[in-house]
Coordinates of C-alpha atoms in Angstrom, one line a residue:
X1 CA 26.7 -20.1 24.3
X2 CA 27.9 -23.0 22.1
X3 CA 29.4 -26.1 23.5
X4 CA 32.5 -27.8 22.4
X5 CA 32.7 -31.4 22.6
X6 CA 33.7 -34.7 21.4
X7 CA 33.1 -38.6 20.6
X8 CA 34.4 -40.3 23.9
X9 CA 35.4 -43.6 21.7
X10 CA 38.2 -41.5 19.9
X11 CA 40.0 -42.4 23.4
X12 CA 40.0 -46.1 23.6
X13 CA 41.2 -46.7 27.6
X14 CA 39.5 -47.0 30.3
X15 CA 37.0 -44.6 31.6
X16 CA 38.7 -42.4 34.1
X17 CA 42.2 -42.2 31.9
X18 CA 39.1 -41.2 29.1
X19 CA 37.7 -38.5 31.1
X20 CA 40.8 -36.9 32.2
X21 CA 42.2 -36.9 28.3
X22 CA 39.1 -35.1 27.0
X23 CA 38.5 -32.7 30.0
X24 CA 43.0 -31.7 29.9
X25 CA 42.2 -30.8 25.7
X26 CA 39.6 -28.6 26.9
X27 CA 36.1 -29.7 25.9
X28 CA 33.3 -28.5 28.0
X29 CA 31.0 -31.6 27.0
X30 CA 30.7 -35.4 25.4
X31 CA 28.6 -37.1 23.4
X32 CA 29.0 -40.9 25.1
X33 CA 30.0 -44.2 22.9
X34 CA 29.7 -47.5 25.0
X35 CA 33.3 -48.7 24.6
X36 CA 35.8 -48.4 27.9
X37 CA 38.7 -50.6 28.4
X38 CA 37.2 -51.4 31.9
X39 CA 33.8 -51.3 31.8
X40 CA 31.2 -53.9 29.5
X41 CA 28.1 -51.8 28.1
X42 CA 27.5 -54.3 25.9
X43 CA 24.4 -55.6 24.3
X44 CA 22.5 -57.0 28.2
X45 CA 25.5 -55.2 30.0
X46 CA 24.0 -52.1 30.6
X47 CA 23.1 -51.4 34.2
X48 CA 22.1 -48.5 36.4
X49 CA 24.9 -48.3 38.4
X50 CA 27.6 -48.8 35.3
X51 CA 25.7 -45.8 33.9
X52 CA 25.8 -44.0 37.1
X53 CA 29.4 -44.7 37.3
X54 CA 30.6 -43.7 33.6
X55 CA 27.8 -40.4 34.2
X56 CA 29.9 -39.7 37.3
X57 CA 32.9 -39.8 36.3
X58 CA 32.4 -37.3 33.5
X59 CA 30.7 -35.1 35.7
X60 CA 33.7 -35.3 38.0
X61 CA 36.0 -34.2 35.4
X62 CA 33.7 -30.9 34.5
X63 CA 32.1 -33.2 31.6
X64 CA 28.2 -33.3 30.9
X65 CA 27.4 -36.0 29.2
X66 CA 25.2 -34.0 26.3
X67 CA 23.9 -37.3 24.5
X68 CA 24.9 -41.1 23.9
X69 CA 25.7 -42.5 20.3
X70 CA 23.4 -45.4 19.4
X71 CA 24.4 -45.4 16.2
X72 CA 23.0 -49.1 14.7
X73 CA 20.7 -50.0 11.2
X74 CA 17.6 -50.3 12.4
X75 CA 16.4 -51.8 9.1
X76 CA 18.9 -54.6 8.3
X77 CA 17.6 -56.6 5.5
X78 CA 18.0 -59.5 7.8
X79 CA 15.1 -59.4 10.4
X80 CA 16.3 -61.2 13.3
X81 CA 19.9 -59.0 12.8
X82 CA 17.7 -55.9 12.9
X83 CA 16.0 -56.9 15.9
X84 CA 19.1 -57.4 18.0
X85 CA 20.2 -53.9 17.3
X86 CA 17.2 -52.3 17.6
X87 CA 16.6 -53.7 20.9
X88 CA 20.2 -53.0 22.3
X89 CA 18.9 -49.4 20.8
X90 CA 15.9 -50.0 23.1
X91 CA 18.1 -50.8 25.9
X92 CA 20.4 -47.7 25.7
X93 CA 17.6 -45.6 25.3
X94 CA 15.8 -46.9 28.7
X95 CA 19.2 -46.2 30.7
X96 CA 20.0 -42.9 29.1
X97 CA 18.3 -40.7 31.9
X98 CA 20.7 -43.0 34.3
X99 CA 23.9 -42.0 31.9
X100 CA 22.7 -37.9 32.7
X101 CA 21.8 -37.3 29.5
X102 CA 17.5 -37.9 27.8
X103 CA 19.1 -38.1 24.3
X104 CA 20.1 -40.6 21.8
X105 CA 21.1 -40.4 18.6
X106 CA 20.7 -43.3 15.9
X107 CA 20.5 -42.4 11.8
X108 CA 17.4 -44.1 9.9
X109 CA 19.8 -46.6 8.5
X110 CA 19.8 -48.7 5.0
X111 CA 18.9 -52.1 3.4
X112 CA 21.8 -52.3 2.4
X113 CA 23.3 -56.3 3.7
X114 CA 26.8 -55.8 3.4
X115 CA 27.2 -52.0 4.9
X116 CA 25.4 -49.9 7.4
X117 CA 26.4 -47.0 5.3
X118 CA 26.0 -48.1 1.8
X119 CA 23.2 -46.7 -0.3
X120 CA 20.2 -49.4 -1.1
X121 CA 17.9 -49.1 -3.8
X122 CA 15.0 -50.2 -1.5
X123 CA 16.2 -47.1 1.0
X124 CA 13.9 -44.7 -1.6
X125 CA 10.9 -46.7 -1.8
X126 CA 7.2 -46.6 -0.2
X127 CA 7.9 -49.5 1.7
X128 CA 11.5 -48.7 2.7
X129 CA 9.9 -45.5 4.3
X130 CA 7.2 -47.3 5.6
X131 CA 9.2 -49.5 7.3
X132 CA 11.7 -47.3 8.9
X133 CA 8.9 -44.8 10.0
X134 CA 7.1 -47.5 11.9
X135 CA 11.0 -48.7 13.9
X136 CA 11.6 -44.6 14.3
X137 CA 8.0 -44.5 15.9
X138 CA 8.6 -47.4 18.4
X139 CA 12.1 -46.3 19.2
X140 CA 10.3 -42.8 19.9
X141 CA 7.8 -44.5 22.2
X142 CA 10.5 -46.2 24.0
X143 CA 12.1 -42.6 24.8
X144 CA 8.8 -41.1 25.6
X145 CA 8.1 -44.1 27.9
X146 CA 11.6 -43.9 30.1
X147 CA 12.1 -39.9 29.9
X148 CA 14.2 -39.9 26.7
X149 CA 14.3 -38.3 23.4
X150 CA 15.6 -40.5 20.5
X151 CA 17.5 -38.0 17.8
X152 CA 17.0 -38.9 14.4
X153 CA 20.3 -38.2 12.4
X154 CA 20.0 -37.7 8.5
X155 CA 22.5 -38.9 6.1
X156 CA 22.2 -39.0 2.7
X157 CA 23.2 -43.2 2.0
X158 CA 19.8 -43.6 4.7
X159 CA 16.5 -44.2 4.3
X160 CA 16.0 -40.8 5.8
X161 CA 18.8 -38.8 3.7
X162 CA 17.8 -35.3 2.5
X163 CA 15.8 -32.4 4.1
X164 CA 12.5 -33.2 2.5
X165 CA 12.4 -37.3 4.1
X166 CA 13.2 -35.7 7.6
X167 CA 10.9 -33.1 7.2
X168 CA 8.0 -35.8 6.0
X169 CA 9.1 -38.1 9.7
X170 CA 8.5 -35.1 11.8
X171 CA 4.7 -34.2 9.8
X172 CA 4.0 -38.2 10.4
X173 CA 5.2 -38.3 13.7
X174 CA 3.7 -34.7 14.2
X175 CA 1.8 -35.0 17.5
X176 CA 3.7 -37.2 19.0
X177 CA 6.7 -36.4 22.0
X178 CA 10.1 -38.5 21.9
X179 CA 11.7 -37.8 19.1
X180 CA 14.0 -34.4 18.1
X181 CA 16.5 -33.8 15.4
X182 CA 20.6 -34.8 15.2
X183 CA 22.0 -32.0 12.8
X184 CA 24.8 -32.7 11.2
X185 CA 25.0 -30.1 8.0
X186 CA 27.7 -32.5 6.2
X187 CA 24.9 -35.3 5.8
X188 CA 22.5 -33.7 3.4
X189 CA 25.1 -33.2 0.7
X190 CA 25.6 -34.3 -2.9
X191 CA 27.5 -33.8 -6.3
X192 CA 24.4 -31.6 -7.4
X193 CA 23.9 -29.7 -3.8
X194 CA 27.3 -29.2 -2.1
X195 CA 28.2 -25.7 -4.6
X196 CA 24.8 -25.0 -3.1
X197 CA 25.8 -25.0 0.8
X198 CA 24.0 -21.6 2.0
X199 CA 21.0 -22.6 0.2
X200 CA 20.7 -26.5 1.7
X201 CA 21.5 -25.6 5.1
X202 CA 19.7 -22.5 5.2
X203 CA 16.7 -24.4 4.3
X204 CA 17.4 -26.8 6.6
X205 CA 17.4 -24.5 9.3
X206 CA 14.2 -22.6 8.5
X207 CA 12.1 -25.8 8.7
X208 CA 13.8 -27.8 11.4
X209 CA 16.1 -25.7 13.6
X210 CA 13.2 -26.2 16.5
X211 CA 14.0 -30.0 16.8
X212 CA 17.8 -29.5 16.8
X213 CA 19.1 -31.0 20.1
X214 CA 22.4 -31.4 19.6
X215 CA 24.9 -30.8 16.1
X216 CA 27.9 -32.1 14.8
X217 CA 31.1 -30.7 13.2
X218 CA 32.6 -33.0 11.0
X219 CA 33.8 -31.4 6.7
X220 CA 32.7 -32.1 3.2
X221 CA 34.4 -32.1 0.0
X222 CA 34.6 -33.5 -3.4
X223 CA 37.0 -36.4 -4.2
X224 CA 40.3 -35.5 -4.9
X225 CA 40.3 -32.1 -3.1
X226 CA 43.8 -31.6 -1.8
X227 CA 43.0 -31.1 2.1
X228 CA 44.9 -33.5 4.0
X229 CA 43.1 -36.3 5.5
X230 CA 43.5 -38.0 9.1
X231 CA 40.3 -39.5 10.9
X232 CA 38.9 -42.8 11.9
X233 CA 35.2 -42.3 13.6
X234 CA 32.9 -44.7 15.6
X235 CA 30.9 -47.4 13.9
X236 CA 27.2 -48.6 15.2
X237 CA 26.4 -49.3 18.8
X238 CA 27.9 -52.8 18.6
X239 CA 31.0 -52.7 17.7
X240 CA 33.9 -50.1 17.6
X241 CA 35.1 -49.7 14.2
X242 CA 36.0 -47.3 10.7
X243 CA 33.6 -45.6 9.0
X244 CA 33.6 -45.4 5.4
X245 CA 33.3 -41.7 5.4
X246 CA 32.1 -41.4 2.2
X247 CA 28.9 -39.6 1.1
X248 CA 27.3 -40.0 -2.2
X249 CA 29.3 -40.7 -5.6
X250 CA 32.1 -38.3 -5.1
X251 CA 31.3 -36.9 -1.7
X252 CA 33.5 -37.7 1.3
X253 CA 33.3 -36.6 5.2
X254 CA 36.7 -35.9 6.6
X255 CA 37.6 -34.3 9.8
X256 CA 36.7 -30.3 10.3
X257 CA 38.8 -28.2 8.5
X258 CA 39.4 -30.7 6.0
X259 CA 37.0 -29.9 3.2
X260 CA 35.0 -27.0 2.1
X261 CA 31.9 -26.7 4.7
X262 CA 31.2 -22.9 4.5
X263 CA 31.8 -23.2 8.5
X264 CA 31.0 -19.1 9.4
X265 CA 27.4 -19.8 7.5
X266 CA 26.9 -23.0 9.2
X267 CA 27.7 -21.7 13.1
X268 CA 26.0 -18.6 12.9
X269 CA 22.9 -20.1 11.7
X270 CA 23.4 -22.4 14.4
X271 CA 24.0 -19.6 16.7
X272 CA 21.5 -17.7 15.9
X273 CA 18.5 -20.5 15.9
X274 CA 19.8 -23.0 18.0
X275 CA 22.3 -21.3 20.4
X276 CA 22.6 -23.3 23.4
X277 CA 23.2 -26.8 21.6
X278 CA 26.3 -28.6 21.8
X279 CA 28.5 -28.7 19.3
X280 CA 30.4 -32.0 19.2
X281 CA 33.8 -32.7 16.8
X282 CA 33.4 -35.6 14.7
X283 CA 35.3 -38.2 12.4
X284 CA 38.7 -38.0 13.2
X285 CA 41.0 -39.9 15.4
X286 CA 42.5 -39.1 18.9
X287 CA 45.9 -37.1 17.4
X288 CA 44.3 -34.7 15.1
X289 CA 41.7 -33.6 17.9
X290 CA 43.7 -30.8 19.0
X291 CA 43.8 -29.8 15.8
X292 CA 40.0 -29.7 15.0
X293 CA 39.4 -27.8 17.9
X294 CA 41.2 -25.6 17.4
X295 CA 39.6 -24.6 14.0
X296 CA 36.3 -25.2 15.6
X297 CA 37.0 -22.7 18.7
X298 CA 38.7 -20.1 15.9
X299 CA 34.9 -20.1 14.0
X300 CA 33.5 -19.5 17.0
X301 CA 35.3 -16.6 17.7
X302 CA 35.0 -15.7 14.5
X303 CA 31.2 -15.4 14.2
X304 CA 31.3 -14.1 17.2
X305 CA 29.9 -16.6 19.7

């Protein structure tokens, strides 16, 4: 059975008030971001018994932590910048077992100076790849070492952005334990794929639906499609803040519901190879979540599971 659940920093107080919001709209799970009003996780913050206390106080509400967002660049151009967050990546990942959960979930990121989401022309070269293969291997070695699993999260603007790139990490990394698969079916589209939905995802799922560990349910759509948008989402592991929510060239990544993800193909697929990963609502902010799931539960039922 799928679990629904949601981004605990779309509810910026403090942890218990946090807790009790998410479990009274009916989620069954979270997937954790660092930021409470009453509790530092910051960068050196990060403790056993904080972790114990936020893991606790989910589980308290009928919460399961399912995984924690480390979400960070960990090839910023500039090299002392990438090493602070990919060691405050290092340190999340060696306290996640304490939080209740093995898995953390960080995209590829891009060389990109002035955006963590911006595109870089670098992203698609030998050493770009080369480079981000050899952070993604020492971040998987850190989770292997603690009792982790780092989840690599494709999206397009990455170094790691299409089906093929994730499939070549896995064969280069094939062999070695620590590292699984983020899938989030929004992330793989462009102008020239997203008429092409069943095709992409399908092929998606045929290679890689083994290392899913957990999914996301956020939309797609062109520019300039009529759906209403309303959604804010989490930023990197330091720092609260908006997303740009844009894909490439005309893409954008609103809310669930508000674009044209063929939903029924993408949760019975889900279903059907991966069916007891969480499912966790993305790219929105707190006042539309009842909204989202909503449509999320209604495809559910829908396709029947």
């Amino acid at each position: 059975m799928i679990q629904v659940g949601i981004f605990s920093g779309y509810f910026p107080y403090d942890l218990e008030t946090t807790a009790r919001k998410i479990r009274d709209l009916g989620f069954n799970t979270v997937q954790l971001d660092l930021h409470f009003t009453d509790i530092d996780l910051s960068a050196g913050q990060i403790t056993a018994e904080k972790a114990k206390r936020v893991r606790d106080t989910f589980r308290a509400h009928d919460l399961p932590i399912c995984a924690i967002s480390g979400y960070t660049n960990i090839v910023h151009p500039d090299l002392d910048e990438r090493a602070r967050r990919v060691d405050y990546l290092k340190e999340i990942i060696r306290n996640a077992r304490a939080f209740g959960t093995p898995y953390v979930i960080s995209e590829s990121g891009t060389f990109n100076a002035e955006s963590d989401w911006v595109h870089d022309d670098k992203n698609k070269t030998a050493e770009g790849y080369d480079t981000a293969l050899a952070v993604l291997d020492d971040l998987r070695q850190t989770a292997f070492d603690h009792g982790a699993t780092f989840l690599l999260e494709t999206y397009v603007n990455n170094v790691i952005g299409s089906l093929e790139e994730t499939e070549r990490v896995f064969a280069d990394l094939a062999g070695k334990p620590g590292i699984e698969l983020l899938m989030d079916p929004t992330n793989y589209f462009e102008t020239h794929n997203i008429d092409k939905q069943q095709e992409v995802l399908g092929a998606v799922f045929d290679s890689l639906a083994d290392r899913v560990r957990i999914a996301h349910a956020k939309d797609v759509k062109r520019s300039g499609d009529d759906k209403s948008e309303k959604h804010a989402d989490i930023g990197d592991a330091d720092a609260l803040e908006s997303h740009t929510f844009r894909g490439v060239g005309e893409i954008e990544l609103p809310a669930a519901g508000l674009g044209s993800l063929d939903y029924e193909f993408y949760v019975r697929r889900l279903a059907e190879k991966s069916p007891n990963v969480p499912l966790i609502i993305e790219h929105l902010d707190e006042s539309d979540v009842p909204r989202a799931k909503k449509f999320v539960d209604d495809i559910l039922t829908k396709v029947g599971v």
